[in-house]
Amino acid sequence: MRTSLRLGLVVMAAMFGGGDFANAQAPKIKLGYAKCAHCLPMSLISGMAKGVEVEATGFNSGNDVLTALISKSIDVAQVTYLHYITALDKGFDVVAVSGQINGGSECLSSTKLNLPPDDWTAFKAIVAKGKSDGQLLKVAASRGNAQDIHMRGAFLKQGVDPNKDVQFINIPNPSDHLAALQRGEVDMICSVEPFASQIRLAGAGKHFVLPYDQAAGNLTNLIVTRSDVIASQRAGVQGVVSAVVELDNKLIADKTPWIEVINKLTGLDKSVATEALKNASPDPAIHRSQTLAIAAMMRDLKYIQKDVSAEAEKNMDYSFLEKATGKAKNDLGY
C-alpha cells in the first residue's frame, strides 16, 4: 500500500506540479543590453530561451552594461567588441561567448557643411582649412562606444588625427545627437542606429560615410559573461547563446519583430526603425582575427594602454556557439 501511495503521489506531482518543479530548477540569468537598433532584439531573448529564466534589462549605453557585468549586477551582457577589449585592458574578467548583430554606425555632417557623401578629399580639405583658420572642425560621438572608435579608426586611416586635427565633443546619450546638430553645436557626428536614421529623416544632418574602413570593419555587438558565471551557471549561459542564435536566424528571415521592438522601446516611428535596419546584420559568430586587429587599432588610438591580444584570444569561449549551432569553431569566426 505504501509503495502504491508513493507512486500515486509521484504521478500526481508530475501531472499537476511538474511545470513548477521544472521552473524551480531552471537556471536564472540576468541579462543586460544597450538601447540601440541592433541591441534591442536582446529584449526578446527572455521569451525565446529554453531551460533558463532570463531577466533582461535595457541600459542607456554599452558602457553602462559593461559596468553592470563587472559589478556582478548582471550575469550576461550585450556589449561591443570594443568594450571587450577595453575591459581586458583594465584587467576585468570578461569572456566572449557569442556575437549578435553588427553594423549600426554612421557619420553625418551638418547641412551647412555641404559635404558630399563619401568624399574624403572634400572632408580633408575642410579639416585642413579649419586648422589653418584656427577653428577646428567640431566632431561629436558618445565617447568609448563603437561608433566613436569606428569613426576615429576611419579618420586615422585617411590621415586625419582625431586627437589633433579636429575638436572632439562628447555627447554621452545618442538620443541627444540630433539636437546637437540642429543647434549647430557640432559640424559632424558619428551616431548609432536608430538615431542616425532619425537625424537623416528629420533633415538635421546628411549622410557622410559608414565608417567601416578600419580594423573593426562593421563589427559591433558581442555577448560576454564572466568566468565565475560560466563555472556556476553553464546551462544558463548556454540557454542565452542558443536563444541568440535562434533569434538571429529569425531576424534574417523576417525583420518585423525587430522593427516592432525598436518602435516599442524607443518610441521612434516604424519608418525610422525600418531605415535603421538597412545598416545592421545579424551575426552570432565571434570574429577572432578581427578582434585582434581591433585591439591593435585601439592601442594605436591610445584607447587602451597595453597589448591585450593574448588575453583577447584566451577569453573567447566558442563551446557555447558550437553546441548551439552544431558547427566547429573554425566555421564560427575562429
Coordinates of C-alpha atoms in Angstrom, one line a residue:
M1 CA 0.0 0.0 0.0
R2 CA 2.7 2.4 1.0
T3 CA 4.5 1.8 -2.3
S4 CA 1.3 2.4 -4.3
L5 CA 0.7 5.6 -2.4
R6 CA 4.2 6.9 -3.1
L7 CA 3.8 6.0 -6.7
G8 CA 0.5 7.8 -6.9
L9 CA 1.9 11.0 -5.3
V10 CA 4.8 11.0 -7.8
V11 CA 2.3 10.6 -10.7
M12 CA 0.2 13.5 -9.3
A13 CA 3.2 15.7 -8.9
A14 CA 4.2 15.0 -12.5
M15 CA 0.7 15.8 -13.6
F16 CA 0.0 18.9 -11.6
G17 CA 3.2 20.2 -10.2
G18 CA 5.8 19.2 -12.8
G19 CA 6.0 22.6 -14.5
D20 CA 6.5 24.5 -11.3
F21 CA 9.2 22.0 -10.2
A22 CA 11.0 22.4 -13.5
N23 CA 10.8 26.2 -13.3
A24 CA 12.2 26.0 -9.8
Q25 CA 15.2 24.1 -11.1
A26 CA 15.8 26.2 -14.2
P27 CA 18.9 28.4 -14.0
K28 CA 18.2 32.2 -13.8
I29 CA 20.3 34.6 -15.8
K30 CA 20.2 38.4 -15.5
L31 CA 20.9 39.8 -19.0
G32 CA 21.8 43.4 -19.9
Y33 CA 21.7 45.1 -23.2
A34 CA 22.1 48.7 -24.6
K35 CA 19.4 50.8 -26.2
C36 CA 20.3 50.8 -29.9
A37 CA 18.7 49.4 -33.0
H38 CA 20.9 46.3 -33.2
C39 CA 20.9 45.8 -29.4
L40 CA 17.2 46.0 -28.7
P41 CA 16.3 42.5 -30.1
M42 CA 18.0 41.2 -26.9
S43 CA 14.8 42.1 -25.1
L44 CA 13.2 39.2 -26.9
I45 CA 15.6 36.6 -25.5
S46 CA 13.5 36.2 -22.3
G47 CA 10.6 34.8 -24.4
M48 CA 12.8 32.6 -26.5
A49 CA 15.3 31.0 -24.1
K50 CA 14.7 27.3 -23.3
G51 CA 15.6 25.7 -20.0
V52 CA 16.7 29.1 -18.5
E53 CA 14.8 32.0 -17.0
V54 CA 16.2 35.3 -18.4
E55 CA 15.6 38.6 -16.8
A56 CA 16.5 41.2 -19.5
T57 CA 17.3 44.8 -18.6
G58 CA 17.9 47.7 -21.0
F59 CA 20.7 50.3 -20.3
N60 CA 21.4 53.6 -21.9
S61 CA 24.8 52.6 -23.3
G62 CA 27.2 49.7 -23.7
N63 CA 29.4 51.3 -21.1
D64 CA 26.6 51.0 -18.5
V65 CA 26.0 47.4 -19.5
L66 CA 29.7 46.6 -19.0
T67 CA 29.8 48.3 -15.6
A68 CA 26.8 46.2 -14.5
L69 CA 28.5 43.0 -15.6
I70 CA 31.8 43.8 -13.9
S71 CA 30.0 44.8 -10.7
K72 CA 28.1 41.5 -10.8
S73 CA 24.7 43.2 -11.1
I74 CA 24.0 41.1 -14.2
D75 CA 25.4 37.7 -15.4
V76 CA 25.5 38.1 -19.2
A77 CA 25.9 41.3 -21.2
Q78 CA 25.5 42.5 -24.8
V79 CA 28.3 45.0 -25.3
T80 CA 30.7 45.6 -28.3
Y81 CA 34.0 44.2 -29.4
L82 CA 35.4 47.5 -28.3
H83 CA 34.1 47.2 -24.8
Y84 CA 35.5 43.7 -24.7
I85 CA 39.0 45.0 -25.5
T86 CA 38.6 47.9 -23.1
A87 CA 37.6 45.5 -20.2
L88 CA 40.6 43.3 -20.9
D89 CA 42.9 46.3 -20.9
K90 CA 41.6 47.1 -17.4
G91 CA 42.1 43.6 -16.2
F92 CA 38.4 42.7 -15.8
D93 CA 37.1 39.2 -16.0
V94 CA 35.1 39.0 -19.3
V95 CA 34.6 36.0 -21.6
A96 CA 33.2 36.4 -25.1
V97 CA 30.6 33.6 -25.8
S98 CA 28.8 34.8 -28.9
G99 CA 28.4 37.6 -31.5
Q100 CA 24.9 39.1 -32.0
I101 CA 24.3 41.9 -34.6
N102 CA 26.9 44.1 -36.4
G103 CA 26.7 47.5 -38.1
G104 CA 24.7 50.5 -36.9
S105 CA 27.4 53.2 -37.3
E106 CA 27.0 56.3 -39.5
C107 CA 28.9 59.6 -39.7
L108 CA 26.5 62.5 -40.6
S109 CA 27.5 66.1 -41.4
S110 CA 25.8 69.3 -40.8
T111 CA 23.8 70.5 -43.8
K112 CA 25.7 73.8 -43.5
L113 CA 28.9 72.0 -44.2
N114 CA 27.7 71.0 -47.7
L115 CA 29.9 67.9 -47.6
P116 CA 29.3 65.4 -50.5
P117 CA 28.7 61.8 -49.3
D118 CA 31.7 59.6 -49.1
D119 CA 34.0 62.4 -50.3
W120 CA 37.1 62.0 -48.1
T121 CA 39.1 64.5 -50.2
A122 CA 36.5 67.2 -49.5
F123 CA 36.4 66.3 -45.9
K124 CA 40.2 66.5 -45.5
A125 CA 40.1 69.9 -47.2
I126 CA 37.6 71.2 -44.7
V127 CA 39.6 69.8 -41.8
A128 CA 42.8 71.5 -43.2
K129 CA 41.0 74.8 -43.6
G130 CA 39.7 74.6 -40.1
K131 CA 43.3 74.1 -38.8
S132 CA 44.7 77.0 -40.8
D133 CA 41.9 79.3 -39.6
G134 CA 42.3 78.2 -36.0
Q135 CA 38.8 76.9 -35.9
L136 CA 38.9 73.1 -35.8
L137 CA 36.0 71.1 -37.2
K138 CA 33.7 70.1 -34.3
V139 CA 33.2 66.3 -34.4
A140 CA 31.0 64.5 -31.9
A141 CA 30.2 61.0 -30.7
S142 CA 29.5 59.2 -27.5
R143 CA 33.0 58.6 -26.2
G144 CA 34.0 55.0 -26.0
N145 CA 31.1 53.4 -27.9
A146 CA 31.5 51.5 -31.1
Q147 CA 30.6 54.5 -33.3
D148 CA 33.3 56.6 -31.6
I149 CA 36.0 54.1 -32.3
H150 CA 34.8 53.3 -35.8
M151 CA 35.0 57.0 -36.6
R152 CA 38.4 57.5 -35.1
G153 CA 39.8 54.5 -36.9
A154 CA 38.4 55.6 -40.2
F155 CA 39.7 59.1 -39.7
L156 CA 43.2 57.8 -38.8
K157 CA 43.2 55.6 -41.9
Q158 CA 42.5 58.8 -44.0
G159 CA 45.4 60.6 -42.4
V160 CA 43.2 62.7 -40.1
D161 CA 44.3 62.5 -36.4
P162 CA 41.1 62.6 -34.4
N163 CA 43.0 63.8 -31.3
K164 CA 44.7 66.8 -33.0
D165 CA 43.2 67.7 -36.4
V166 CA 39.5 68.1 -35.2
Q167 CA 37.8 69.2 -31.9
F168 CA 36.2 66.2 -30.4
I169 CA 32.9 66.7 -28.4
N170 CA 31.5 64.0 -26.2
I171 CA 27.7 63.7 -26.2
P172 CA 27.1 60.6 -24.0
N173 CA 23.5 59.9 -24.8
P174 CA 22.9 59.2 -28.6
S175 CA 19.4 60.4 -28.3
D176 CA 20.8 63.9 -27.9
H177 CA 22.8 63.8 -31.2
L178 CA 20.0 65.1 -33.4
A179 CA 19.5 68.2 -31.2
A180 CA 23.3 69.0 -31.2
L181 CA 23.3 69.0 -35.0
Q182 CA 20.1 71.0 -35.2
R183 CA 21.5 73.7 -32.8
G184 CA 24.7 73.9 -34.8
E185 CA 26.9 72.9 -31.8
V186 CA 28.8 70.3 -33.9
D187 CA 29.7 70.0 -37.6
M188 CA 29.7 66.2 -37.8
I189 CA 28.6 63.4 -35.6
C190 CA 29.1 59.6 -35.7
S191 CA 25.9 58.2 -34.3
V192 CA 24.3 54.8 -33.8
E193 CA 21.1 53.4 -35.3
P194 CA 18.2 54.2 -35.0
F195 CA 19.3 57.7 -34.1
A196 CA 21.4 58.1 -37.2
S197 CA 18.3 57.4 -39.4
Q198 CA 16.3 59.7 -37.2
I199 CA 18.8 62.5 -37.9
R200 CA 18.8 61.9 -41.6
L201 CA 15.0 61.6 -41.9
A202 CA 14.5 64.8 -39.8
G203 CA 16.9 66.7 -42.2
A204 CA 19.1 67.6 -39.3
G205 CA 22.2 66.0 -40.9
K206 CA 23.4 64.4 -44.1
H207 CA 25.0 61.0 -44.7
F208 CA 28.7 61.3 -45.0
V209 CA 30.1 57.8 -44.6
L210 CA 29.6 54.5 -42.9
P211 CA 32.9 54.3 -41.0
Y212 CA 33.7 50.7 -41.6
D213 CA 37.1 51.1 -43.5
Q214 CA 39.2 50.4 -40.4
A215 CA 40.3 47.3 -38.4
A216 CA 36.9 46.8 -36.8
G217 CA 35.0 46.7 -40.1
N218 CA 31.3 46.7 -39.2
L219 CA 31.8 44.5 -36.1
T220 CA 29.8 45.8 -33.2
N221 CA 27.9 43.6 -30.8
L222 CA 29.3 40.8 -28.7
I223 CA 27.8 38.7 -25.9
V224 CA 30.1 38.4 -22.9
T225 CA 29.9 37.0 -19.4
R226 CA 32.4 36.3 -16.5
S227 CA 34.3 33.1 -15.8
D228 CA 32.5 32.7 -12.4
V229 CA 29.1 32.7 -14.2
I230 CA 30.3 30.0 -16.6
A231 CA 31.5 27.9 -13.7
S232 CA 28.3 28.2 -11.7
Q233 CA 25.6 28.6 -14.4
R234 CA 26.9 27.0 -17.6
A235 CA 23.5 25.7 -18.6
G236 CA 22.1 29.3 -18.2
V237 CA 24.8 30.8 -20.4
Q238 CA 24.2 28.0 -23.0
G239 CA 20.4 28.9 -22.9
V240 CA 21.2 32.5 -23.7
V241 CA 23.6 31.8 -26.5
S242 CA 21.3 29.2 -28.1
A243 CA 18.5 31.8 -28.0
V244 CA 20.7 34.5 -29.6
V245 CA 21.5 32.1 -32.5
E246 CA 17.8 31.2 -32.9
L247 CA 16.8 34.9 -32.7
D248 CA 19.5 35.9 -35.3
N249 CA 18.2 33.3 -37.7
K250 CA 14.6 34.5 -37.3
L251 CA 15.6 38.2 -37.8
I252 CA 17.4 37.3 -41.0
A253 CA 14.2 35.7 -42.3
D254 CA 11.8 38.4 -41.0
K255 CA 12.6 41.8 -39.7
T256 CA 9.1 42.6 -38.5
P257 CA 9.7 41.7 -34.8
W258 CA 12.9 43.8 -34.9
I259 CA 11.0 46.8 -36.2
E260 CA 8.3 46.4 -33.6
V261 CA 10.7 46.2 -30.7
I262 CA 12.6 49.3 -31.8
N263 CA 9.2 51.1 -32.1
K264 CA 8.1 49.8 -28.7
L265 CA 11.3 50.6 -26.7
T266 CA 12.4 53.8 -28.3
G267 CA 9.1 55.4 -29.3
L268 CA 10.6 56.2 -32.7
D269 CA 8.4 55.7 -35.8
K270 CA 8.4 52.4 -37.6
S271 CA 9.7 54.2 -40.7
V272 CA 12.8 55.2 -38.8
A273 CA 13.2 51.7 -37.5
T274 CA 12.9 50.2 -41.0
E275 CA 15.5 52.7 -42.3
A276 CA 17.9 51.8 -39.4
L277 CA 17.9 48.1 -40.2
K278 CA 19.5 48.8 -43.6
N279 CA 22.6 49.3 -41.6
A280 CA 22.5 46.2 -39.4
S281 CA 23.3 42.5 -39.9
P282 CA 22.6 39.6 -37.5
D283 CA 25.8 37.6 -37.0
P284 CA 26.4 35.3 -33.9
A285 CA 30.0 34.4 -34.9
I286 CA 32.9 35.7 -32.8
H287 CA 35.5 37.1 -35.2
R288 CA 38.9 36.3 -33.7
S289 CA 41.4 37.7 -36.2
Q290 CA 39.4 41.0 -36.5
T291 CA 39.2 41.2 -32.7
L292 CA 43.0 41.1 -32.5
A293 CA 43.1 43.8 -35.2
I294 CA 40.7 45.9 -33.2
A295 CA 42.9 45.6 -30.1
A296 CA 45.9 46.9 -32.2
M297 CA 43.8 49.8 -33.6
M298 CA 42.6 50.8 -30.1
R299 CA 46.2 50.8 -28.9
D300 CA 47.2 53.0 -31.8
L301 CA 44.4 55.4 -30.9
K302 CA 45.6 55.3 -27.3
Y303 CA 42.2 54.0 -26.1
I304 CA 44.0 51.2 -24.3
Q305 CA 47.4 51.2 -22.7
K306 CA 48.8 47.7 -23.4
D307 CA 48.8 44.8 -25.8
V308 CA 45.8 42.6 -24.9
S309 CA 45.9 40.3 -27.9
A310 CA 46.8 37.3 -25.9
E311 CA 44.0 37.9 -23.4
A312 CA 41.5 38.7 -26.2
E313 CA 42.2 35.3 -27.8
K314 CA 42.3 33.4 -24.5
N315 CA 39.0 34.8 -23.3
M316 CA 37.0 33.6 -26.3
D317 CA 34.9 30.6 -25.5
Y318 CA 33.4 29.0 -28.6
S319 CA 31.9 26.0 -26.9
F320 CA 28.5 27.6 -26.4
L321 CA 28.3 28.6 -30.0
E322 CA 29.5 25.2 -31.2
K323 CA 26.7 23.5 -29.2
A324 CA 24.0 26.0 -30.3
T325 CA 24.9 25.7 -34.0
G326 CA 26.3 22.2 -34.3
K327 CA 29.3 23.8 -36.1
A328 CA 33.0 23.7 -35.3
K329 CA 34.7 26.9 -34.1
N330 CA 36.6 27.3 -37.4
D331 CA 33.2 27.9 -39.0
L332 CA 32.2 30.4 -36.3
G333 CA 34.8 33.1 -36.8
Y334 CA 37.8 31.5 -35.1

